[in-house]
């Protein structure tokens, strides 16, 4: 019993649920596959001025180079070493990015791939992003170094050495996930190497970690390496701050491994969120927005203070991971903006916005045969820079959803409404819904096939508000719809079902 209490106490110390974002900022953006040099610029020129709290970056450690298919995005999920050396940049550029982003109050969250190394069939040689030698056959990764002793080949009990049955917890955690060489995280040596890598990143100034493939690690093994992590660096972070941890656990229900198994280590990605929200906004399976009244725990999601939420991520937007066809992405931009609007207005969870690149999506028998295509790149495989057009959109096939006016303005809405209760819900029993955030913000959607014209209590002080969806406040005028809230807090809203964006959002920082 005493030992248990002691362990529980240690667990509480190491658990980190606080995103460590600068006060007043409430969301992060995943700049998928961006180069470090471009992220540094984006922090300074766009993210800081628009209230983004942080950036999730692609894995920064050396990975295998795959040429068949040609340089897929998933090669970065096959580590060769923990040297900071990828298509996004090298050590110096990484350090420069972290410094410059921190200096403008935008923090960096690293995608940590520590469950495994490269695929078991990867052969041997120097085909890695910095030329480090490896031998997948003999399990030799001298640049870490790891050797055959550091993998779970002896521990896994399936015939193939692969995960064969997702209902068998031991297999899921001790065997190879899609052939990836599974690290023996029960060994203190392996835990120490992982912690050494993460501590190097903490020393440089990162604020936390997304932990890839957490479902495939024992929560106790994870806690063991997380307990070895340093506090965050001062003065960017206050003394005693722990790294923010969010764990990739795909739990749509119905499997033996549950998100809740991981709450002791930090937050967990809530994959039900995007799958369900997509279904509702697409109006599939008889779903309607009126049902969103008890969105969050009421839908069987994990507790809000444990959830990292998103409409889509780099896996689900191309049919990997979970959620299937219901997931909304930039390809369905009108519905996607509504989903992002709903997510960012709603108090549930800690929010992450996706920022993608375009790829030649092509479905054959319901599967995108180009789901592997990597970032925009030159013939030599180097990632193309993110160029910025005069109208502030991005070039070179970078989608930059986070720069879409509607999404950027909802990131600001969430900051303005931070700490305010979910209030003044209204629905028409169909797909017209509205809700407020105390006396700071209000949002209304018309996802029905007919127009909306309604007077509602907003909870807001009287005034003329500028809708931040159809336009925004620029100087002292509004480029979009104006909404008048009268003395009793009510306002009239009209939204055509044909509107480019059939929703309106107003908040107290955008009044005339
Ligand atoms: C390949 O790896 C070996 C062993 O680490 C090293 O000696 C050699 O220089 C590397 N070759 C290249 C081309 O990087
Ligand atoms: C982190 O900071 C706290 C509070 O200052 C301190 O008690 C703890 O020992 C620190 N942990 C590490 C690993 O440095
Ligand atoms: C939904 O809203 C429209 C207009 O606000 C209204 O005419 C309709 O009766 C409402 N209810 C349903 C169930 O459609």
Short mmCIF file of C-alpha atoms and ligand atoms in Angstrom, two decimals, residues 125-128 130-134 142-143, ligand 1:
data_model
loop_
_atom_site.label_atom_id
_atom_site.label_comp_id
_atom_site.label_asym_id
_atom_site.label_seq_id
_atom_site.Cartn_x
_atom_site.Cartn_y
_atom_site.Cartn_z
CA UNK A 125 23.36 0.98 -45.00
CA UNK A 126 23.47 4.72 -44.80
CA UNK A 127 20.12 5.56 -46.36
CA UNK A 128 19.16 7.97 -43.58
CA UNK A 130 22.20 12.37 -42.12
CA UNK A 131 23.88 9.25 -43.46
CA UNK A 132 24.09 7.43 -40.12
CA UNK A 133 24.68 3.72 -40.62
CA UNK A 134 22.04 1.21 -39.49
CA UNK A 142 25.19 2.66 -33.77
CA UNK A 143 24.32 6.38 -33.92
C1 LIG B 1 28.12 4.92 -43.43
O1 LIG B 1 28.20 4.49 -42.08
C2 LIG B 1 29.48 4.07 -41.68
C3 LIG B 1 29.39 3.50 -40.28
O2 LIG B 1 28.84 4.46 -39.40
C4 LIG B 1 30.45 5.24 -41.78
O3 LIG B 1 31.74 4.81 -41.42
C5 LIG B 1 30.46 5.75 -43.21
O4 LIG B 1 31.26 6.90 -43.30
C6 LIG B 1 29.06 6.07 -43.69
N1 LIG B 1 29.06 6.41 -45.08
C7 LIG B 1 28.50 7.52 -45.55
C8 LIG B 1 28.55 7.67 -47.04
O5 LIG B 1 27.97 8.35 -44.84
#
